[in-house]
Each structure stands twice: as structure tokens, then as C-alpha cells.
PDB file of C-alpha atoms in Angstrom:
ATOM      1  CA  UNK Y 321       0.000   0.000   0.000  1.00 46.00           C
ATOM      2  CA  UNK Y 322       1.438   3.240  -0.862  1.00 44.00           C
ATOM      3  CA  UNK Y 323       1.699   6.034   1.821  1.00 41.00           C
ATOM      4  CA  UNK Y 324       0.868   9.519   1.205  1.00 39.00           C
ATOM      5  CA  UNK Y 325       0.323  12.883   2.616  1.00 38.00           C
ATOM      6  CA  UNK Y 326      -2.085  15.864   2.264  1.00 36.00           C
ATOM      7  CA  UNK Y 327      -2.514  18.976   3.129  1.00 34.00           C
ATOM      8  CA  UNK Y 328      -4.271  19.705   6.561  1.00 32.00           C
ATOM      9  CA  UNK Y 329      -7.638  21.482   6.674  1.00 32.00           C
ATOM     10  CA  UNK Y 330      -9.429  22.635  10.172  1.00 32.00           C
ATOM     11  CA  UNK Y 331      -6.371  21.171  11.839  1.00 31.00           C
ATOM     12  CA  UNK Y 332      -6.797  17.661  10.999  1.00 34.00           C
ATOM     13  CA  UNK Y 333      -3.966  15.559   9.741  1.00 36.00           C
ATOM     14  CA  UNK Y 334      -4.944  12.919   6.950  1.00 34.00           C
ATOM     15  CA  UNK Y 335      -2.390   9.633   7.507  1.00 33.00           C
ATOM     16  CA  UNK Y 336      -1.786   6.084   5.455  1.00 37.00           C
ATOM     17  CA  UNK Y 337      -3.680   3.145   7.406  1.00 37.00           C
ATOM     18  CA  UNK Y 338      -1.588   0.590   8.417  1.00 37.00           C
ATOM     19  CA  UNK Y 339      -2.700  -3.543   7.858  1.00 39.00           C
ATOM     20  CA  UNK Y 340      -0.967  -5.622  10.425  1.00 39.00           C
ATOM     21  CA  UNK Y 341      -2.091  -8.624   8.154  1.00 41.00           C
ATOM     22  CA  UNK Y 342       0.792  -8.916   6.325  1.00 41.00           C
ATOM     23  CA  UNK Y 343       2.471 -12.482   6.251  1.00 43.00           C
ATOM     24  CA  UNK Y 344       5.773 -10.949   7.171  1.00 41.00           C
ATOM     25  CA  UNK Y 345       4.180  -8.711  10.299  1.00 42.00           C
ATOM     26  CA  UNK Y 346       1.092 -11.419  10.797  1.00 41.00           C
ATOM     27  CA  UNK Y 347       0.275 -11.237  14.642  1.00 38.00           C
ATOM     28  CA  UNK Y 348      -0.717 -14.277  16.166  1.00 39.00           C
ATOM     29  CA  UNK Y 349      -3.277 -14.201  18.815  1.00 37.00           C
ATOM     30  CA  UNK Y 350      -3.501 -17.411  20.633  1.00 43.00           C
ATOM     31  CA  UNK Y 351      -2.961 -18.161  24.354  1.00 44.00           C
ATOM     32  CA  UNK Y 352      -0.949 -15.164  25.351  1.00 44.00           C
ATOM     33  CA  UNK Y 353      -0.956 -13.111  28.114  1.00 49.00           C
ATOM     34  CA  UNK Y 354      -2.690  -9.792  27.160  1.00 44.00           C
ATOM     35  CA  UNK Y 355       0.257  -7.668  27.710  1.00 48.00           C
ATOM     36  CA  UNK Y 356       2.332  -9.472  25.804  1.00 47.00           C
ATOM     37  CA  UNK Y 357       0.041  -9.691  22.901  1.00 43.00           C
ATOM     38  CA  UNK Y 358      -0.124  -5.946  22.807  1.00 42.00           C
ATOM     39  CA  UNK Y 359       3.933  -5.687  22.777  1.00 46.00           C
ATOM     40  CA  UNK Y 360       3.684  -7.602  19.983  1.00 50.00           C
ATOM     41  CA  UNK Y 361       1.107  -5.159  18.540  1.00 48.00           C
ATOM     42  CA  UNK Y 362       2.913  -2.367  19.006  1.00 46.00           C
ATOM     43  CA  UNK Y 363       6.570  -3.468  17.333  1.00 51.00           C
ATOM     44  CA  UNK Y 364       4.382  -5.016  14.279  1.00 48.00           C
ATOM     45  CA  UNK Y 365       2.939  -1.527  13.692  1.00 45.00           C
ATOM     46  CA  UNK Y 366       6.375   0.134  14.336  1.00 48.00           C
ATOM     47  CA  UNK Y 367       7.623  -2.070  12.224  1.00 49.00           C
ATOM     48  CA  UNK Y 368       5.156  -1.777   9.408  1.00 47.00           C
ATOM     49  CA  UNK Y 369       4.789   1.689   9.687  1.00 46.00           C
ATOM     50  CA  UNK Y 370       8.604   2.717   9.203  1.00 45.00           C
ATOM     51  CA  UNK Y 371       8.868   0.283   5.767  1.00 42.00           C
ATOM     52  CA  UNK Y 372       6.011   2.011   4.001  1.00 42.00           C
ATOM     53  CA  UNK Y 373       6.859   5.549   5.219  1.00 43.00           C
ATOM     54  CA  UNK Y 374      10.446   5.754   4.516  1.00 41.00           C
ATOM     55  CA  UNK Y 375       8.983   8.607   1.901  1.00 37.00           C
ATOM     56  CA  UNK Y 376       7.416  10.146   4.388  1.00 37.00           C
ATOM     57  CA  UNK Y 377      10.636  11.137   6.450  1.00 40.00           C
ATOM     58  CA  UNK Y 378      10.997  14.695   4.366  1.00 36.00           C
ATOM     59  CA  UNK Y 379       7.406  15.882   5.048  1.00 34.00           C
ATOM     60  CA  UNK Y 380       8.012  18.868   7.836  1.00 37.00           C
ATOM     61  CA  UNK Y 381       5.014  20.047   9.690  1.00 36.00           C
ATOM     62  CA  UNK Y 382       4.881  23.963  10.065  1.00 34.00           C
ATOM     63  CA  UNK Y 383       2.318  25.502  12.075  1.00 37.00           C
ATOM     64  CA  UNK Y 384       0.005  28.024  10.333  1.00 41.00           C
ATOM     65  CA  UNK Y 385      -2.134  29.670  12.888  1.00 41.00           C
ATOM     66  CA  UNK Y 386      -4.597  26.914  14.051  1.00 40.00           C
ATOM     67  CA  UNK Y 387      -4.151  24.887  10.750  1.00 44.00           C
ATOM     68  CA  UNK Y 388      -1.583  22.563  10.030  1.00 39.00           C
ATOM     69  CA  UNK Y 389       0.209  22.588   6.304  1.00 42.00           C
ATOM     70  CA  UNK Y 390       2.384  19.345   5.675  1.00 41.00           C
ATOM     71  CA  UNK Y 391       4.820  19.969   2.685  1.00 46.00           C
ATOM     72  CA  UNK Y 392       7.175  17.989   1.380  1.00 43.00           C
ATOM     73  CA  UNK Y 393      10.747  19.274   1.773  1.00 42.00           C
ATOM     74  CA  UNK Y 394      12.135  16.672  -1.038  1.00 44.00           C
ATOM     75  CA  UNK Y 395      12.427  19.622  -3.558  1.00 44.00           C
ATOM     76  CA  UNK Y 396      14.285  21.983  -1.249  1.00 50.00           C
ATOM     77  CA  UNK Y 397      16.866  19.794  -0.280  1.00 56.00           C
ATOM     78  CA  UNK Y 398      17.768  18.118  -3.856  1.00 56.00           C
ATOM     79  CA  UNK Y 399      20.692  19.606  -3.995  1.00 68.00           C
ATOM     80  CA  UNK Y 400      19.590  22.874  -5.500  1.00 80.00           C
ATOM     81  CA  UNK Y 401      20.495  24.928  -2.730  1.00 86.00           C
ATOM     82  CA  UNK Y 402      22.871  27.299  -4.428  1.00 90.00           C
ATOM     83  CA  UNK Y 403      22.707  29.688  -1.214  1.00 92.00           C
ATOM     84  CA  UNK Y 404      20.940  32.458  -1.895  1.00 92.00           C
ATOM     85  CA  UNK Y 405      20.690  35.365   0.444  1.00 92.00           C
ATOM     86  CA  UNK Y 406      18.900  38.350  -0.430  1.00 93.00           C
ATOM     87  CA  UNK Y 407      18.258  40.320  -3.516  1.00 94.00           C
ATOM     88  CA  UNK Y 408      21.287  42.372  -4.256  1.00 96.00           C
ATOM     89  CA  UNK Y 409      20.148  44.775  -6.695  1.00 96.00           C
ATOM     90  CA  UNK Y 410      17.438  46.293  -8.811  1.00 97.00           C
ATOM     91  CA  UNK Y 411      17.866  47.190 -12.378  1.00 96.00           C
ATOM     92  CA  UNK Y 412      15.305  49.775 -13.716  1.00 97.00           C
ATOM     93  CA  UNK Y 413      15.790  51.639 -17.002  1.00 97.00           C
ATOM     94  CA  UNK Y 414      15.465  55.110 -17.649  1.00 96.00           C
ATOM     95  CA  UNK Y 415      15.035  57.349 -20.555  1.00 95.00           C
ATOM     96  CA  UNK Y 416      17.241  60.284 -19.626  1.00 96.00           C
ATOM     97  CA  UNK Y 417      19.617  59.958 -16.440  1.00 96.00           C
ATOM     98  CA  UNK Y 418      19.812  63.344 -15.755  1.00 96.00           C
ATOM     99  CA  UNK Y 419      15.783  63.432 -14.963  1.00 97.00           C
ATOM    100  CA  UNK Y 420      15.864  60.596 -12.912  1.00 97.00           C
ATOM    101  CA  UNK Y 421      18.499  61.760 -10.605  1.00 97.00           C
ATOM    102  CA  UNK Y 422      16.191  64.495 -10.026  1.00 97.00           C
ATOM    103  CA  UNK Y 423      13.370  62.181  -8.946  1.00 98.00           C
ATOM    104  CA  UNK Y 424      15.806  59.418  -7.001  1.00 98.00           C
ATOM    105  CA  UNK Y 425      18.662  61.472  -5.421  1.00 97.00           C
ATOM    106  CA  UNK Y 426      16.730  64.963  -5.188  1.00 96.00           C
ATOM    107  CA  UNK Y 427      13.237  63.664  -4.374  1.00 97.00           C
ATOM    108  CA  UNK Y 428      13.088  60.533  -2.376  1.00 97.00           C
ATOM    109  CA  UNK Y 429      16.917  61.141  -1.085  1.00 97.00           C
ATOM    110  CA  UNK Y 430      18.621  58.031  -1.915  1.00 98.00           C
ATOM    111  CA  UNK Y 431      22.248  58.336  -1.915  1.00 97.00           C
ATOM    112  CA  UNK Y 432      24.867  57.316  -4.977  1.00 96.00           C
ATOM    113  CA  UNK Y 433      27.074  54.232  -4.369  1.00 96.00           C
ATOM    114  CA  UNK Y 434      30.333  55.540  -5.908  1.00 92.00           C
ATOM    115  CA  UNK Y 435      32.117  52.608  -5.358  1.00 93.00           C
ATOM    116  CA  UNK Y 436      30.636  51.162  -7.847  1.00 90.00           C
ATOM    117  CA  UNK Y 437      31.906  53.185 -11.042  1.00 78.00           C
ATOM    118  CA  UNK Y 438      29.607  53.080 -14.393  1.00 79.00           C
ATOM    119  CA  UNK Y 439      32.925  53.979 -17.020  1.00 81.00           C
ATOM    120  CA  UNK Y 440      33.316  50.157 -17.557  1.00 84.00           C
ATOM    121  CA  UNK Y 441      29.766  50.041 -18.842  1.00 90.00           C
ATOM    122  CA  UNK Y 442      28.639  51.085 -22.472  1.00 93.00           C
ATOM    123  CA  UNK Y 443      25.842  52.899 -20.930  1.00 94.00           C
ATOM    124  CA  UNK Y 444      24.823  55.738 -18.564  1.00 95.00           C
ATOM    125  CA  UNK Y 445      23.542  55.002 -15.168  1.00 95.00           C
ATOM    126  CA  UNK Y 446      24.247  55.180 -11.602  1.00 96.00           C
ATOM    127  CA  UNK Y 447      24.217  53.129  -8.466  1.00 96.00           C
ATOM    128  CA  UNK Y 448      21.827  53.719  -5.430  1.00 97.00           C
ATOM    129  CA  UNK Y 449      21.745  52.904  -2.030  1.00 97.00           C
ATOM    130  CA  UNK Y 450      18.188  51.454  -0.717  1.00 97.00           C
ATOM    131  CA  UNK Y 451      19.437  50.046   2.893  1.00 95.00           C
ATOM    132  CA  UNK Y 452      22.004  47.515   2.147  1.00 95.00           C
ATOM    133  CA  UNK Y 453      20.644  46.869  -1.423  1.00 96.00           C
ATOM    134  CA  UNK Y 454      20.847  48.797  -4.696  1.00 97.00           C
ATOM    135  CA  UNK Y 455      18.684  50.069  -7.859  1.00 98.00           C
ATOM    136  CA  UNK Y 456      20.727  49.894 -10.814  1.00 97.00           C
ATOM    137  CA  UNK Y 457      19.323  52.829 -12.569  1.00 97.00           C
ATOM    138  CA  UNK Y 458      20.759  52.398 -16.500  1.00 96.00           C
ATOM    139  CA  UNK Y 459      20.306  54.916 -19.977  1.00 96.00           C
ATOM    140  CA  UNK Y 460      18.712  52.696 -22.041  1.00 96.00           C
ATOM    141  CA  UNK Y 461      15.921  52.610 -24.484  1.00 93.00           C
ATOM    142  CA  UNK Y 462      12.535  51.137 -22.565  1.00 88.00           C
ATOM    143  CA  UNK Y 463      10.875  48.624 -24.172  1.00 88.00           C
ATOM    144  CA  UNK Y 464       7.931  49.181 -21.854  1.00 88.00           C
ATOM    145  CA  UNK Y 465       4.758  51.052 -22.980  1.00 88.00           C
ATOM    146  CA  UNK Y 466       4.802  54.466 -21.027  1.00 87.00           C
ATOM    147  CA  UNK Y 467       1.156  54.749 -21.821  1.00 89.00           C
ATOM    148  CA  UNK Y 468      -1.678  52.231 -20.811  1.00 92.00           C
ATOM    149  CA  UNK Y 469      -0.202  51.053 -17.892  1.00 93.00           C
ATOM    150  CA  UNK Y 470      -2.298  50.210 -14.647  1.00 94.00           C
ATOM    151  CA  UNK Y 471      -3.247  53.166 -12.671  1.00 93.00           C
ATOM    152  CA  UNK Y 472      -2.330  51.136  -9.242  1.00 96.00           C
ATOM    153  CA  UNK Y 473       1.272  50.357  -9.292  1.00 96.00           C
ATOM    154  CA  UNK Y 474       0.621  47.429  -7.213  1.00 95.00           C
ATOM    155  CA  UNK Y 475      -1.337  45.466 -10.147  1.00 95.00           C
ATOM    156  CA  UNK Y 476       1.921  46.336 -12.416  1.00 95.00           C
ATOM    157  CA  UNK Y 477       5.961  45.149 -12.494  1.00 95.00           C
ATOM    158  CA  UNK Y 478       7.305  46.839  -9.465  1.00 96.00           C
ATOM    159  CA  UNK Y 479       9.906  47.500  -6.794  1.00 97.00           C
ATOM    160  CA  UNK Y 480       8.990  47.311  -2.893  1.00 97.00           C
ATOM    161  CA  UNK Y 481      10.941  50.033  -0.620  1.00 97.00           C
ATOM    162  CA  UNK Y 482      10.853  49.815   2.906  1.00 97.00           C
ATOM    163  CA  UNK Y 483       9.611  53.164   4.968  1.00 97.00           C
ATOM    164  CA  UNK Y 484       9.572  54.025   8.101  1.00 96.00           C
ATOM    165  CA  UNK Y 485       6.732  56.711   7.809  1.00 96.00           C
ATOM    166  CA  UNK Y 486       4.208  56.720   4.367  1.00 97.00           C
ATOM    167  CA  UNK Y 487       2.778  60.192   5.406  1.00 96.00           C
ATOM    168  CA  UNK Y 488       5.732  61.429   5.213  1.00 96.00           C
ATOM    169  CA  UNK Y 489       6.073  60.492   2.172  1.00 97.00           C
ATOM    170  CA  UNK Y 490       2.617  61.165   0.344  1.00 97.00           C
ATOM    171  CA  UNK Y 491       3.492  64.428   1.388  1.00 97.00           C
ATOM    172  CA  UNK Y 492       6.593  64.751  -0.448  1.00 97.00           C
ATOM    173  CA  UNK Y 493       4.873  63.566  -3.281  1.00 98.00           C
ATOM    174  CA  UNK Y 494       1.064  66.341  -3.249  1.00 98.00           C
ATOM    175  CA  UNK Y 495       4.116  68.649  -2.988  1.00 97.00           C
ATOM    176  CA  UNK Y 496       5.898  67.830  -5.966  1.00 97.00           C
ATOM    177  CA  UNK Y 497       2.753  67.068  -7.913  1.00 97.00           C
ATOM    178  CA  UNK Y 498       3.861  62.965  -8.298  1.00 97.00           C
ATOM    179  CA  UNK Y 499       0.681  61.133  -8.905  1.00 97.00           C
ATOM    180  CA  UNK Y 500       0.383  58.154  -6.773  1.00 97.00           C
ATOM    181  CA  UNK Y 501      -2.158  55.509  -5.117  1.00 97.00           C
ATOM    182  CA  UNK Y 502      -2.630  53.703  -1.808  1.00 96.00           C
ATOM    183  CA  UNK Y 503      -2.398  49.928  -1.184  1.00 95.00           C
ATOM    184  CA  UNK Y 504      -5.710  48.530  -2.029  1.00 90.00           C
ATOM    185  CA  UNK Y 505      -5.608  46.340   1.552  1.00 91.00           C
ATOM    186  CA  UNK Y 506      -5.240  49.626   3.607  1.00 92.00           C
ATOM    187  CA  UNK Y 507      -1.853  48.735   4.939  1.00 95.00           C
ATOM    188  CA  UNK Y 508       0.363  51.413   4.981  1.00 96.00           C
ATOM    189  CA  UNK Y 509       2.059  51.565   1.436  1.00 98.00           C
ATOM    190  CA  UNK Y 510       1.973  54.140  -1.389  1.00 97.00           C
ATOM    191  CA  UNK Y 511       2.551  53.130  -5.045  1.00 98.00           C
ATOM    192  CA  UNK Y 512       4.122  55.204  -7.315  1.00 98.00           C
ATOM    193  CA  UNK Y 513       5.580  55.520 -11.061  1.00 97.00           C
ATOM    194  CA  UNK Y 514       9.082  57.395 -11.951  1.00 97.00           C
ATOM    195  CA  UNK Y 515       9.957  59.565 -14.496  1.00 95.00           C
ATOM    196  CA  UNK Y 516      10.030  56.667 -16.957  1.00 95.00           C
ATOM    197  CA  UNK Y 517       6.772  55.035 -15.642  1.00 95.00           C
ATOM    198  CA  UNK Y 518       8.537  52.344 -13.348  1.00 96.00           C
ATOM    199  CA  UNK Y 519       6.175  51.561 -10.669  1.00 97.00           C
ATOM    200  CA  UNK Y 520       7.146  51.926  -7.476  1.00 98.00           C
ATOM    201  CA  UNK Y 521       5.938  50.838  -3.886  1.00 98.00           C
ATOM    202  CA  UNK Y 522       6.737  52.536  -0.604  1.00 98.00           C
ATOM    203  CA  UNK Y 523       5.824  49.958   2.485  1.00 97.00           C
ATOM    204  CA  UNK Y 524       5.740  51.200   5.899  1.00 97.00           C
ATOM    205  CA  UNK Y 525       7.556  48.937   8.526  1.00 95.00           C
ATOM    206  CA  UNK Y 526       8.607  49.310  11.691  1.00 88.00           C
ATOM    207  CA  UNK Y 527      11.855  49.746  12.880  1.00 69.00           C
TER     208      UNK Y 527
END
């Protein structure tokens, strides 16, 4: 009989039966003191249940709330773990650097990374600093529609910056006259577009 697992609805876990009825586990009951009948019991079904759930032995249980989700953890450790990290970078593209830097650098504040030079590249752009990670901002043609595009940000291709404050924000941008729109849930986050119609989000967490 072939062993399986499921998923786990209302907190209920869905298991293989196991047959003790097996010629090579068959448990004899004859004249036997109870106890020792039920010793026997138990090391059949230990017994039985180990052989046909080797396959079973990379399912992890991970508590979701009051439900329980069984996955199998096979795929994750096949030897594909190539170590990632964290996102190093973000490359958006830009019609004219010089307009950009006004929106990045002047508007929202982020700061250059000059250690990473842009004279080896055949292309104008610049490196930013967003916490420990980078946008790649690069002069090239957009192959992006600028027109058309989803009012909301969030329904679009976009990049997720961390906040501290979204007011703050928003009122950088009815300042500056940057159109933008408000997460959809009613979390804290404000979606915007750049100069070159990337869409943006800004995501209030806490420190």
C-alpha cells in the first residue's frame, strides 16, 4: 500500500492506514498473556509503519495559525540549494539619467554608491543605495509602454521600498505634484511611477 500525505484542513492531519495482516508482520493471537500480545502489537505496527513511510521522512510540519500545512521538503533539499541570500540589486531603465536623478537622489533622497563606477559600462547610469541593497538605474531605451499602464502600481511590475513613515512620504509627493495611489488592503504603502513610468511601492515597517 502506498503512503501519502495531504494537506491539513481545520487542523486535521490525513495519515496512510496501516494492515498488520501482512504475512511478514502477521500477529498471532492465541494463548498469550494480554500484555504481551499488545507488545507484539505495538513493534508489528512500528515495524510496518517505518517500511512504508520511509517517503514520508521529508514531510516537515509547520504551524500556520490553528491549521496545520504538511509539505514535502524533497524539492528543497535536492541539492539545488545554491545559497541564496537576499536580492542584491534592482535594475530599472530610464530614458534620460539626468531626470531621474532628479526624482531618485533629489526627491526621495537616496544616496549614490560611488564605489561602484559606471565607465566600464557602455551605458549611462548610476548606483543607489536602498538600505544595504541597490537600484541599478541604467540609460537605455525602454521597451515598456509608457502609456496604458495600470493606474495602481501594485497590479503592475514593481519595486517594494521599505519606509519608516508613508505620510511622510505622500506628502513629499502632493508637494511635488507625483501622482500616486494607496495599497488597495489599507496597509500602509503608497505606489508610485518614476519619471520613466517604473512603478514603485513605498511599504511602511517598523523599525
Amino acid at each position: 500500500m502506498a503512503a501519502s500525505a495531504s494537506l491539513i484542513t481545520a487542523g486535521l492531519l490525513s495519515v496512510p492506514s496501516l494492515h498488520l495482516n501482512d504475512q511478514a508482520n502477521h500477529v498471532r493471537f492465541g494463548a498469550m498473556p494480554t500484555n504481551t500480545l499488545l507488545t507484539q502489537n505495538y513493534k508489528a505496527l512500528a515495524r510496518n509503519s517505518r517500511r512504508r513511510s520511509r517517503h514520508l521522512s521529508a514531510v516537515s510540519k509547520i504551524s500556520a495559525g490553528e491549521e496545520t500545512i504538511v509539505k514535502e521538503s524533497g524539492a528543497a533539499k535536492s541539492g539545488n540549494d545554491i545559497g541564496i541570500l537576499s536580492i542584491h540589486h534592482v535594475g530599472l531603465l530610464c530614458e534620460n539619467l539626468e531626470r531621474s536623478l532628479e526624482f531618485y537622489q533629489n526627491l526621495l533622497g537616496l544616496e549614490i554608491n560611488e564605489a561602484r563606477p559606471n565607465d566600464k559600462l557602455p551605458y549611462k547610469g548610476v548606483w543607489f543605495w536602498v538600505g544595504s541593497e541597490m537600484i541599478h538605474l541604467m540609460e537605455l531605451p525602454n521597451p515598456d509602454p509608457l502609456a496604458g499602464r495600470p493606474e495602481h502600481g501594485g497590479r503592475d511590475r514593481h519595486t517594494c521600498i521599505a519606509v519608516r513613515d508613508v505620510s511622510k512620504l505622500k506628502a513629499v509627493f502632493d508637494k511635488a505634484g507625483i501622482p500616486y495611489t494607496l495599497s488597495k488592503s489599507g496597509r500602509p504603502a503608497i505606489f508610485a511611477r518614476d519619471p520613466d513610468a517604473n512603478a514603485l511601492e513605498f511599504t511602511q515597517v517598523d523599525n
